[in-house]
Short mmCIF file of C-alpha atoms and ligand atoms in Angstrom, two decimals:
data_model
loop_
_atom_site.label_atom_id
_atom_site.label_comp_id
_atom_site.label_asym_id
_atom_site.label_seq_id
_atom_site.Cartn_x
_atom_site.Cartn_y
_atom_site.Cartn_z
CA UNK A 1 151.60 68.65 110.98
CA UNK A 2 149.24 68.78 107.88
CA UNK A 3 148.75 71.98 105.96
CA UNK A 4 145.13 73.37 105.34
CA UNK A 5 143.90 72.83 101.72
CA UNK A 6 142.25 76.39 101.96
CA UNK A 7 144.68 78.55 103.92
CA UNK A 8 147.86 76.47 104.12
CA UNK A 9 148.16 76.92 107.83
CA UNK A 10 149.19 74.04 110.12
CA UNK A 11 146.52 71.98 111.88
CA UNK A 12 146.02 69.14 114.24
CA UNK A 13 143.73 66.06 113.39
CA UNK A 14 141.04 65.37 115.96
CA UNK A 15 139.98 61.82 114.85
CA UNK A 16 142.04 58.94 113.54
CA UNK A 17 139.96 56.07 111.85
CA UNK A 18 143.18 54.14 110.71
CA UNK A 19 143.67 52.49 107.51
CA UNK A 20 140.60 52.58 105.23
CA UNK A 21 139.72 51.15 101.85
CA UNK A 22 137.75 53.23 98.98
CA UNK A 23 134.25 53.40 100.26
CA UNK A 24 132.76 52.47 96.98
CA UNK A 25 135.23 49.87 95.91
CA UNK A 26 132.74 46.73 96.06
CA UNK A 27 135.11 44.13 95.04
CA UNK A 28 134.98 40.56 93.20
CA UNK A 29 136.57 37.59 94.89
CA UNK A 30 139.78 38.45 92.71
CA UNK A 31 139.78 42.09 93.53
CA UNK A 32 139.69 41.43 97.25
CA UNK A 33 143.27 40.30 97.55
CA UNK A 34 144.58 43.56 96.09
CA UNK A 35 142.55 46.49 97.87
CA UNK A 36 143.89 50.10 97.93
CA UNK A 37 144.00 51.84 101.43
CA UNK A 38 144.77 55.10 103.01
CA UNK A 39 145.13 56.52 106.25
CA UNK A 40 141.94 58.26 107.28
CA UNK A 41 142.37 61.06 109.70
CA UNK A 42 140.21 64.32 110.02
CA UNK A 43 141.35 67.75 111.23
CA UNK A 44 140.15 71.26 111.99
CA UNK A 45 142.08 74.36 110.73
CA UNK A 46 141.83 77.09 113.43
CA UNK A 47 142.70 79.81 111.04
CA UNK A 48 139.99 79.37 108.30
CA UNK A 49 137.49 76.96 110.12
CA UNK A 50 137.54 74.08 107.58
CA UNK A 51 137.18 70.66 108.59
CA UNK A 52 139.00 68.46 106.36
CA UNK A 53 140.47 65.02 105.45
CA UNK A 54 144.21 65.07 106.15
CA UNK A 55 145.01 62.54 103.25
CA UNK A 56 142.93 61.62 100.23
CA UNK A 57 143.31 58.93 97.54
CA UNK A 58 143.81 60.06 93.95
CA UNK A 59 140.60 61.13 92.35
CA UNK A 60 141.01 58.42 89.54
CA UNK A 61 140.73 55.78 92.39
CA UNK A 62 137.31 56.96 93.24
CA UNK A 63 135.67 58.39 90.13
CA UNK A 64 135.92 56.31 87.01
CA UNK A 65 133.90 54.22 84.59
CA UNK A 66 132.88 51.84 87.18
CA UNK A 67 131.55 54.30 89.86
CA UNK A 68 129.14 52.36 92.13
CA UNK A 69 126.89 55.33 93.46
CA UNK A 70 123.84 56.01 91.14
CA UNK A 71 121.92 59.02 92.52
CA UNK A 72 118.40 57.90 91.17
CA UNK A 73 118.12 54.84 93.50
CA UNK A 74 116.02 56.87 95.91
CA UNK A 75 112.55 57.92 95.19
CA UNK A 76 112.69 60.56 97.75
CA UNK A 77 116.03 62.03 96.22
CA UNK A 78 114.33 62.15 92.95
CA UNK A 79 111.66 64.50 94.13
CA UNK A 80 113.98 66.48 96.11
CA UNK A 81 116.06 67.40 92.97
CA UNK A 82 112.88 68.07 91.06
CA UNK A 83 111.97 70.51 93.73
CA UNK A 84 115.41 72.04 93.85
CA UNK A 85 115.47 72.44 90.11
CA UNK A 86 112.20 74.21 90.10
CA UNK A 87 113.29 76.51 92.77
CA UNK A 88 116.35 77.49 90.79
CA UNK A 89 114.32 78.22 87.74
CA UNK A 90 111.97 80.51 89.70
CA UNK A 91 114.94 82.35 91.39
CA UNK A 92 116.66 83.11 88.16
CA UNK A 93 113.65 83.45 85.84
CA UNK A 94 115.31 80.75 83.57
CA UNK A 95 114.08 80.23 80.07
CA UNK A 96 115.18 78.73 76.67
CA UNK A 97 118.00 81.54 76.43
CA UNK A 98 119.28 80.67 79.90
CA UNK A 99 122.23 78.32 80.60
CA UNK A 100 122.63 75.82 83.71
CA UNK A 101 125.79 73.80 84.54
CA UNK A 102 125.68 71.15 87.01
CA UNK A 103 129.14 69.94 88.48
CA UNK A 104 128.84 66.18 89.26
CA UNK A 105 125.33 65.31 87.49
CA UNK A 106 125.86 61.68 87.83
CA UNK A 107 122.79 59.94 86.33
CA UNK A 108 121.17 63.14 85.68
CA UNK A 109 118.84 63.18 88.67
CA UNK A 110 118.77 67.06 88.81
CA UNK A 111 119.31 68.09 85.04
CA UNK A 112 116.53 65.87 83.71
CA UNK A 113 114.11 68.33 84.99
CA UNK A 114 115.79 71.34 83.11
CA UNK A 115 115.50 69.18 79.87
CA UNK A 116 111.85 68.51 80.55
CA UNK A 117 111.29 72.24 81.08
CA UNK A 118 113.42 73.14 77.81
CA UNK A 119 115.98 75.04 79.86
CA UNK A 120 119.64 74.46 78.14
CA UNK A 121 121.82 72.77 80.48
CA UNK A 122 125.13 70.98 80.56
CA UNK A 123 126.22 68.18 82.88
CA UNK A 124 130.00 67.65 84.17
CA UNK A 125 130.61 64.19 85.06
CA UNK A 126 133.91 62.36 85.16
CA UNK A 127 132.38 58.94 86.16
CA UNK A 128 131.65 57.66 82.58
CA UNK A 129 129.21 54.86 83.46
CA UNK A 130 126.80 57.20 85.55
CA UNK A 131 127.26 59.93 82.97
CA UNK A 132 126.01 57.59 80.29
CA UNK A 133 122.71 57.12 82.20
CA UNK A 134 122.41 60.98 82.02
CA UNK A 135 123.12 61.08 78.27
CA UNK A 136 120.33 58.50 77.82
CA UNK A 137 117.99 61.08 79.43
CA UNK A 138 118.81 63.51 76.70
CA UNK A 139 121.44 65.62 78.77
CA UNK A 140 124.57 66.91 77.27
CA UNK A 141 127.55 65.77 79.41
CA UNK A 142 131.09 66.49 79.59
CA UNK A 143 132.86 63.43 80.94
CA UNK A 144 135.73 65.27 82.79
CA UNK A 145 136.62 66.68 86.06
CA UNK A 146 135.46 70.20 86.66
CA UNK A 147 138.24 72.66 87.39
CA UNK A 148 139.37 76.41 86.36
CA UNK A 149 140.41 74.98 82.81
CA UNK A 150 137.32 73.16 82.22
CA UNK A 151 135.45 76.38 83.11
CA UNK A 152 137.30 78.34 80.44
CA UNK A 153 136.54 75.73 77.83
CA UNK A 154 132.97 75.77 78.70
CA UNK A 155 132.82 79.62 78.25
CA UNK A 156 134.44 79.42 74.86
CA UNK A 157 132.01 76.77 73.62
CA UNK A 158 128.78 77.80 75.31
CA UNK A 159 128.02 81.02 77.27
CA UNK A 160 128.40 82.15 80.80
CA UNK A 161 126.04 80.39 83.35
CA UNK A 162 122.77 81.91 84.75
CA UNK A 163 123.18 79.16 87.53
CA UNK A 164 125.93 76.70 88.45
CA UNK A 165 124.49 73.77 90.56
CA UNK A 166 126.09 71.01 92.51
CA UNK A 167 124.98 68.53 95.03
CA UNK A 168 127.16 66.23 97.00
CA UNK A 169 130.22 66.98 94.86
CA UNK A 170 131.88 70.35 96.28
CA UNK A 171 132.93 68.54 99.43
CA UNK A 172 134.51 65.78 97.20
CA UNK A 173 137.04 67.99 95.71
CA UNK A 174 140.23 69.01 97.40
CA UNK A 175 141.36 71.60 94.88
CA UNK A 176 138.78 74.16 95.98
CA UNK A 177 140.65 77.32 94.74
CA UNK A 178 140.63 75.97 90.99
CA UNK A 179 136.89 75.21 91.58
CA UNK A 180 136.10 78.66 92.87
CA UNK A 181 138.37 80.54 90.14
CA UNK A 182 136.53 78.51 87.63
CA UNK A 183 132.87 79.35 89.06
CA UNK A 184 134.08 83.08 89.18
CA UNK A 185 134.84 82.94 85.46
CA UNK A 186 131.97 80.84 84.42
CA UNK A 187 129.15 82.67 86.43
CA UNK A 188 127.08 85.51 84.62
CA UNK A 189 127.38 88.69 86.49
CA UNK A 190 123.88 88.02 88.10
CA UNK A 191 124.36 84.46 88.22
CA UNK A 192 124.19 82.08 91.12
CA UNK A 193 126.22 79.34 92.26
CA UNK A 194 124.03 76.87 94.36
CA UNK A 195 125.34 73.61 96.13
CA UNK A 196 124.49 71.42 98.83
CA UNK A 197 126.60 69.16 101.00
CA UNK A 198 126.46 67.18 104.28
CA UNK A 199 126.62 69.90 107.03
CA UNK A 200 129.29 69.96 109.55
CA UNK A 201 126.72 71.18 112.24
CA UNK A 202 124.72 67.85 111.79
CA UNK A 203 127.72 65.82 111.96
CA UNK A 204 128.90 67.12 115.05
CA UNK A 205 125.57 67.40 116.86
CA UNK A 206 124.45 63.79 115.76
CA UNK A 207 128.17 62.22 115.71
CA UNK A 208 127.18 61.12 112.26
CA UNK A 209 130.98 60.19 111.78
CA UNK A 210 130.07 57.59 108.76
CA UNK A 211 129.83 60.85 106.76
CA UNK A 212 133.59 60.67 106.81
CA UNK A 213 135.13 58.41 104.08
CA UNK A 214 137.55 59.08 101.13
CA UNK A 215 135.15 61.02 98.84
CA UNK A 216 134.22 63.57 101.76
CA UNK A 217 137.15 65.67 101.84
CA UNK A 218 135.58 68.71 103.57
CA UNK A 219 132.52 69.00 106.17
CA UNK A 220 131.53 72.65 105.23
CA UNK A 221 129.75 75.17 107.54
CA UNK A 222 128.36 78.77 106.73
CA UNK A 223 131.51 80.12 108.44
CA UNK A 224 133.95 78.38 106.44
CA UNK A 225 131.95 78.78 102.90
CA UNK A 226 131.60 82.49 103.57
CA UNK A 227 135.31 82.76 104.09
CA UNK A 228 136.09 80.61 100.97
CA UNK A 229 133.70 82.56 98.81
CA UNK A 230 135.27 85.83 99.98
CA UNK A 231 138.78 84.67 98.87
CA UNK A 232 137.62 84.60 95.39
CA UNK A 233 135.43 87.81 95.31
CA UNK A 234 132.33 85.92 95.69
CA UNK A 235 129.74 86.25 98.47
CA UNK A 236 127.57 83.83 100.47
CA UNK A 237 124.07 85.10 100.09
CA UNK A 238 121.81 82.43 101.33
CA UNK A 239 121.96 79.04 103.40
CA UNK A 240 118.87 76.74 103.57
CA UNK A 241 118.98 73.55 105.85
CA UNK A 242 118.04 70.28 104.23
CA UNK A 243 117.03 67.10 105.78
CA UNK A 244 118.55 64.85 102.96
CA UNK A 245 121.51 62.82 103.68
CA UNK A 246 121.25 62.99 107.38
CA UNK A 247 121.28 66.86 107.42
CA UNK A 248 122.61 69.06 104.66
CA UNK A 249 123.19 72.57 103.90
CA UNK A 250 122.40 74.39 100.70
CA UNK A 251 124.64 77.39 99.91
CA UNK A 252 123.81 79.96 97.44
CA UNK A 253 126.80 82.21 96.18
CA UNK A 254 126.83 85.36 93.84
CA UNK A 255 129.30 87.83 92.65
CA UNK A 256 130.23 90.15 95.49
CA UNK A 257 127.81 93.00 95.97
CA UNK A 258 125.34 91.96 93.23
CA UNK A 259 122.58 90.38 95.39
CA UNK A 260 121.02 91.06 98.78
CA UNK A 261 122.54 88.79 101.45
CA UNK A 262 119.69 86.94 103.27
CA UNK A 263 119.12 87.27 107.00
CA UNK A 264 119.57 83.29 106.94
CA UNK A 265 123.37 83.85 106.63
CA UNK A 266 123.87 85.88 109.55
CA UNK A 267 121.55 83.78 111.74
CA UNK A 268 123.15 80.68 110.68
CA UNK A 269 126.58 81.92 111.29
CA UNK A 270 125.24 83.16 114.76
CA UNK A 271 124.08 79.37 115.51
CA UNK A 272 127.37 78.07 114.48
CA UNK A 273 129.19 80.24 116.88
CA UNK A 274 126.76 79.29 119.57
CA UNK A 275 127.53 75.57 118.79
CA UNK A 276 131.26 76.45 118.95
CA UNK A 277 132.04 75.25 115.19
CA UNK A 278 134.76 78.13 115.15
CA UNK A 279 136.64 76.55 118.32
CA UNK A 280 138.68 73.49 118.34
CA UNK A 281 136.90 72.39 121.65
CA UNK A 282 133.77 71.50 119.45
CA UNK A 283 135.80 68.59 117.98
CA UNK A 284 137.64 67.36 121.28
CA UNK A 285 134.97 64.81 122.12
CA UNK A 286 134.13 63.52 118.71
CA UNK A 287 136.50 60.76 118.76
CA UNK A 288 135.12 59.30 122.19
CA UNK A 289 131.50 59.78 120.96
CA UNK A 290 132.38 57.72 117.83
CA UNK A 291 133.94 54.98 120.19
CA UNK A 292 130.92 54.83 122.25
CA UNK A 293 128.70 54.05 119.43
CA UNK A 294 131.18 51.41 118.28
CA UNK A 295 131.29 49.76 121.78
CA UNK A 296 127.50 49.84 121.92
CA UNK A 297 126.99 48.43 118.31
CA UNK A 298 129.64 45.64 118.81
CA UNK A 299 128.18 44.66 122.09
CA UNK A 300 124.70 44.33 120.82
CA UNK A 301 125.83 42.44 117.52
CA UNK A 302 127.78 39.88 119.60
CA UNK A 303 124.78 39.40 121.99
CA UNK A 304 122.41 38.74 119.10
CA UNK A 305 124.93 36.32 117.63
CA UNK A 306 125.11 34.33 120.66
CA UNK A 307 121.46 34.31 120.87
CA UNK A 308 121.41 32.82 117.51
CA UNK A 309 119.64 35.59 115.88
CA UNK A 310 119.74 36.25 112.13
CA UNK A 311 121.23 39.78 111.46
CA UNK A 312 121.67 41.27 107.98
CA UNK A 313 122.22 44.91 106.75
CA UNK A 314 120.11 47.18 104.36
CA UNK A 315 121.86 49.52 101.86
CA UNK A 316 125.65 49.21 100.81
CA UNK A 317 126.25 52.80 101.26
CA UNK A 318 129.57 54.58 101.05
CA UNK A 319 129.09 55.45 104.64
CA UNK A 320 129.03 51.76 105.82
CA UNK A 321 132.66 51.33 104.74
CA UNK A 322 133.68 53.58 107.51
CA UNK A 323 131.33 51.76 109.87
CA UNK A 324 132.34 48.25 109.10
CA UNK A 325 135.96 48.97 108.83
CA UNK A 326 136.47 51.08 111.83
CA UNK A 327 134.24 48.92 114.10
CA UNK A 328 135.67 45.71 112.79
CA UNK A 329 132.26 44.49 111.54
CA UNK A 330 133.05 41.11 109.57
CA UNK A 331 130.55 38.62 107.88
CA UNK A 332 130.53 36.78 111.35
CA UNK A 333 128.49 39.58 112.72
CA UNK A 334 126.44 40.69 109.74
CA UNK A 335 125.64 37.77 107.12
CA UNK A 336 125.14 40.24 104.08
CA UNK A 337 124.16 43.44 102.93
CA UNK A 338 121.17 43.89 100.80
CA UNK A 339 121.02 46.60 98.07
CA UNK A 340 119.19 47.63 95.00
CA UNK A 341 122.10 48.86 92.91
CA UNK A 342 122.94 46.03 90.29
CA UNK A 343 126.78 47.24 89.99
CA UNK A 344 127.27 46.52 93.96
CA UNK A 345 125.35 43.11 93.87
CA UNK A 346 127.36 39.83 94.15
CA UNK A 347 130.27 41.63 95.25
CA UNK A 348 131.88 42.08 98.73
CA UNK A 349 132.07 45.36 100.84
CA UNK A 350 135.21 47.27 100.86
CA UNK A 351 137.71 45.95 103.53
CA UNK A 352 135.46 43.57 105.56
CA UNK A 353 134.19 41.77 102.57
CA UNK A 354 130.67 41.20 103.69
CA UNK A 355 128.67 39.86 100.65
CA UNK A 356 126.33 42.21 98.90
CA UNK A 357 123.13 40.69 97.65
CA UNK A 358 120.19 41.63 95.42
CA UNK A 359 117.65 43.46 97.14
CA UNK A 360 115.05 40.92 95.70
CA UNK A 361 116.51 38.31 98.08
CA UNK A 362 115.92 40.33 101.24
CA UNK A 363 112.28 39.26 102.17
CA UNK A 364 112.96 35.31 101.61
CA UNK A 365 116.08 35.82 103.82
CA UNK A 366 113.63 36.36 106.98
CA UNK A 367 116.04 38.01 109.22
CA UNK A 368 115.40 38.87 112.86
CA UNK A 369 117.41 42.20 113.05
CA UNK A 370 118.11 44.55 110.09
CA UNK A 371 121.10 47.02 110.57
CA UNK A 372 119.97 50.08 108.44
CA UNK A 373 123.27 51.47 106.75
CA UNK A 374 121.22 53.94 104.53
CA UNK A 375 119.72 55.48 107.84
CA UNK A 376 119.73 58.77 105.92
CA UNK A 377 116.80 57.19 103.91
CA UNK A 378 115.15 55.64 107.03
CA UNK A 379 111.58 57.39 106.38
CA UNK A 380 111.56 56.14 102.68
CA UNK A 381 112.87 52.48 103.41
CA UNK A 382 110.94 51.95 106.67
CA UNK A 383 107.87 53.05 104.89
CA UNK A 384 108.56 50.70 102.04
CA UNK A 385 109.20 47.75 104.45
CA UNK A 386 106.68 48.39 107.01
CA UNK A 387 104.36 45.27 106.37
CA UNK A 388 107.57 43.12 105.88
CA UNK A 389 109.03 44.22 109.25
CA UNK A 390 105.91 43.92 111.42
CA UNK A 391 106.40 40.49 112.51
CA UNK A 392 109.04 40.14 115.22
CA UNK A 393 111.47 41.76 113.09
CA UNK A 394 113.53 44.82 114.20
CA UNK A 395 115.60 47.59 112.67
CA UNK A 396 118.92 48.56 114.36
CA UNK A 397 120.16 52.09 113.84
CA UNK A 398 123.32 53.93 115.26
CA UNK A 399 123.16 57.43 114.62
CA UNK A 400 123.05 59.37 116.74
CA UNK A 401 122.92 56.29 119.22
CA UNK A 402 122.47 52.78 118.99
CA UNK A 403 118.82 51.82 118.97
CA UNK A 404 116.49 48.94 118.26
CA UNK A 405 113.42 50.21 116.44
P1 LIG B 501 123.08 56.68 99.94
C1 LIG B 501 126.86 58.33 98.18
O1 LIG B 501 126.89 57.96 99.69
C2 LIG B 501 128.21 58.64 97.83
P2 LIG B 501 126.22 56.79 99.99
C3 LIG B 501 128.52 60.13 97.78
N1 LIG B 501 129.90 60.47 98.29
C4 LIG B 501 127.63 61.12 98.50
O2 LIG B 501 128.10 62.05 99.12
C5 LIG B 501 126.12 60.73 98.58
O3 LIG B 501 126.02 59.55 98.07
C6 LIG B 501 125.39 61.80 97.87
C7 LIG B 501 120.71 51.61 98.52
N2 LIG B 501 119.15 51.69 98.59
O4 LIG B 501 122.31 57.34 99.26
C8 LIG B 501 121.11 52.37 97.23
C9 LIG B 501 118.42 50.54 98.73
O5 LIG B 501 118.91 49.51 98.63
O6 LIG B 501 122.83 56.58 101.52
C10 LIG B 501 122.53 52.92 97.60
O7 LIG B 501 123.44 51.83 97.57
N3 LIG B 501 117.02 50.60 98.76
C11 LIG B 501 128.50 60.82 96.31
O8 LIG B 501 126.52 55.54 99.48
C12 LIG B 501 122.32 53.07 99.30
O9 LIG B 501 121.17 52.26 99.67
C13 LIG B 501 116.46 51.60 99.07
O10 LIG B 501 115.08 51.80 99.07
O11 LIG B 501 126.27 56.72 101.71
C14 LIG B 501 122.11 54.45 99.66
O12 LIG B 501 123.29 55.09 99.53
C15 LIG B 501 117.11 53.01 98.96
C16 LIG B 501 116.55 54.31 99.18
C17 LIG B 501 118.62 52.95 98.78
O13 LIG B 501 124.54 57.22 99.86
N1 LIG B 502 124.88 65.25 92.50
C1 LIG B 502 124.61 63.73 92.61
C2 LIG B 502 125.80 63.02 92.67
C3 LIG B 502 126.74 62.80 93.75
S1 LIG B 502 128.05 61.79 93.55
C4 LIG B 502 123.79 63.52 93.97
O1 LIG B 502 123.69 64.34 94.82
O2 LIG B 502 123.35 62.35 94.06
C5 LIG B 502 129.46 62.65 93.32
C6 LIG B 502 129.63 62.73 91.97
O3 LIG B 502 130.77 63.89 91.89
C7 LIG B 502 130.24 61.55 91.38
O4 LIG B 502 129.30 61.04 90.38
C8 LIG B 502 131.56 61.97 90.78
O5 LIG B 502 132.06 61.40 89.66
C9 LIG B 502 131.54 63.40 90.50
N2 LIG B 502 132.76 64.16 90.70
C10 LIG B 502 133.86 64.06 91.42
N3 LIG B 502 134.68 64.99 91.20
C11 LIG B 502 134.30 65.90 90.22
C12 LIG B 502 134.80 66.98 89.75
N4 LIG B 502 135.94 67.80 89.86
N5 LIG B 502 134.04 67.50 88.79
C13 LIG B 502 132.71 67.15 88.46
N6 LIG B 502 132.10 66.04 89.04
C14 LIG B 502 132.86 65.35 90.07
#
């Protein structure tokens, strides 16, 4: 039986996706012959309530100098992080004497706002190619993995942080205790650690199984984060639900006893208990629910193929690697995937080898149906394509169930 990454108790997996490739390993023809895979299972620890991947590839397999995800590809997300940054400045009264650290700053989508406002900041970003884009925006970046040792070296060179921020990064890191020890050391007495990640409650309610892939080691809840913070003499003082990435939660953590705990925390934990997230039964039907989506989607794609329809996909997301590989979606069902990210273009999707083509060719391809892999950006994308999609063309979505729009 696997051992919990947080409390070391044994737990049982509740869903098994089989062998999976690295979600962001978009491959050239040569690389396609030598793909790394790992066994992807997810379990729930009854002792500390943490939902987690049983096995995870080494971090260097995922985060390196050719990392394929660039945060700034979505205009909606650019605005989201601008509003996020300004809310932190207001909460902590930040000024030119303050210090902000972001863990996993990627291309600088969040920190660029602090640079504009002349608030001193530092990004930690191990994937060198995306870090370089952040540097071009005038952001100071350390290209290493954050952990307790790195936190100590930041304190020695800079000062304690008034705000430590992180978005869609904490759930990527298996060595949580070293992270929290580092946060505890780096945080000023009245500092805040604010992070957001895809929310377990949304994943269970919507069966958004494609949030599960190599990079996502944990699916957090207020219950599990409150417990983890406590283990490190820290305290969960606020939670705010976000609509980003299909439903996320923003958690605010402070030194224990220093700041008032918001009613939001108590209310959210009550909600989670009502939903049963603290009981293994909540996870018992998940695998069957995923298989129902698989059966419906595959049936639809085969029907469309038999009718001679042209079906393509939109957004070569990390999430789509779970969908295509678990469902067995090959180029015979989906011709290609269109995406705006240059590093993914003219390569093949991990495992199923669906060609990824430049977005510029999407309109001329004249599809009948478009499978929206970037369903979390549905509002932004459907709005952008509304004129093009109006003539007898249809979107297909599959979270929470298969639908033709
Ligand atoms: P998107 C990544 O997940 C990986 P992914 C990571 N593990 C994570 O947690 C989240 O991000 C934060 C393209 N696109 O955001 C760009 C268009 O082509 O759903 C991207 O390749 N046109 C860190 O990969 C993809 O779609 C558009 O108009 O699942 C979107 O990827 C837009 C808006 C996007 O994240
Ligand atoms: N914050 C951005 C980027 C998310 S992508 C956003 O929300 O869009 C996840 C990033 O975390 C990657 O760029 C990856 O290189 C980085 N990362 C992974 N492990 C890390 C660690 N231990 N310390 C700092 N960054 C890490």
